[in-house]
Coordinates of C-alpha atoms in Angstrom, one line a residue:
X1 CA 58.3 37.9 -110.9
X2 CA 56.3 39.5 -108.0
X3 CA 55.5 43.2 -108.4
X4 CA 54.4 45.3 -105.5
X5 CA 52.4 48.4 -105.9
X6 CA 52.7 50.9 -103.1
X7 CA 50.0 53.4 -102.4
X8 CA 50.5 56.9 -101.0
X9 CA 49.2 57.4 -97.5
X10 CA 46.7 60.0 -98.7
X11 CA 45.0 57.3 -100.8
X12 CA 44.3 55.2 -97.8
X13 CA 43.3 58.2 -95.7
X14 CA 40.8 59.3 -98.3
X15 CA 39.3 55.8 -98.6
X16 CA 38.9 55.6 -94.8
X17 CA 37.3 59.0 -94.7
X18 CA 34.8 58.0 -97.4
X19 CA 34.1 54.7 -95.7
X20 CA 33.5 56.4 -92.4
X21 CA 31.2 58.9 -94.0
X22 CA 29.3 56.2 -95.9
X23 CA 28.9 54.2 -92.7
X24 CA 27.6 57.3 -90.8
X25 CA 30.3 57.2 -88.2
X26 CA 30.8 60.5 -86.5
X27 CA 34.2 59.9 -84.9
X28 CA 37.4 60.4 -86.8
X29 CA 39.0 57.2 -88.2
X30 CA 42.6 56.7 -89.3
X31 CA 44.9 53.9 -90.1
X32 CA 46.2 54.2 -86.5
X33 CA 42.7 53.8 -85.2
X34 CA 42.4 50.5 -87.1
X35 CA 45.9 49.4 -85.9
X36 CA 44.8 50.1 -82.3
X37 CA 41.5 48.3 -82.7
X38 CA 43.3 45.3 -84.2
X39 CA 45.7 45.1 -81.3
X40 CA 43.0 45.6 -78.7
X41 CA 40.8 42.9 -80.2
X42 CA 43.6 40.4 -80.3
X43 CA 44.4 41.0 -76.6
X44 CA 40.7 40.8 -75.7
X45 CA 40.5 37.5 -77.6
X46 CA 43.2 36.1 -75.4
X47 CA 46.3 36.3 -77.6
X48 CA 49.5 36.8 -75.6
X49 CA 51.3 40.1 -75.6
X50 CA 54.4 38.7 -77.4
X51 CA 52.3 37.6 -80.4
X52 CA 50.7 41.0 -80.6
X53 CA 54.1 42.6 -80.3
X54 CA 55.4 40.6 -83.2
X55 CA 52.4 41.3 -85.4
X56 CA 52.6 45.0 -84.8
X57 CA 56.4 45.0 -85.4
X58 CA 57.3 46.6 -82.0
X59 CA 60.9 46.2 -80.9
X60 CA 60.0 46.6 -77.2
X61 CA 57.1 44.9 -75.4
X62 CA 56.5 48.1 -73.4
X63 CA 55.3 49.7 -76.6
X64 CA 52.7 47.0 -77.0
X65 CA 51.7 47.2 -73.4
X66 CA 50.0 50.5 -74.2
X67 CA 47.2 48.5 -75.7
X68 CA 46.5 46.6 -72.5
X69 CA 45.1 49.7 -70.7
X70 CA 41.6 48.9 -72.1
X71 CA 41.7 45.4 -70.6
X72 CA 41.5 46.4 -67.0
X73 CA 39.0 43.8 -65.9
X74 CA 40.2 43.1 -62.5
X75 CA 39.0 39.7 -61.3
X76 CA 36.6 39.4 -64.2
X77 CA 39.6 39.0 -66.5
X78 CA 40.2 35.5 -65.2
X79 CA 38.0 32.8 -66.7
X80 CA 37.2 29.6 -64.8
X81 CA 37.7 26.4 -66.7
X82 CA 34.1 25.6 -65.8
X83 CA 33.0 28.6 -67.8
X84 CA 33.9 26.6 -71.0
X85 CA 31.7 23.7 -70.1

């Protein structure tokens, strides 16, 4: 039998607040901040938008598209196959 233990949101929020303080980070941190960072890093690493959509549990891809605003690289976003050599 598998048992799942659920935590109250305040437990996670408190742990994040303490970790932020211990790390000396001045900016606020939340679970949403971590979710946004996760999605952004996946997209920067080259994962396709549909994969990120599925991982985040978004019904509509337009919701996931919000995370692409930080990827505005213009022509620098296209890598040449020769760059890998």
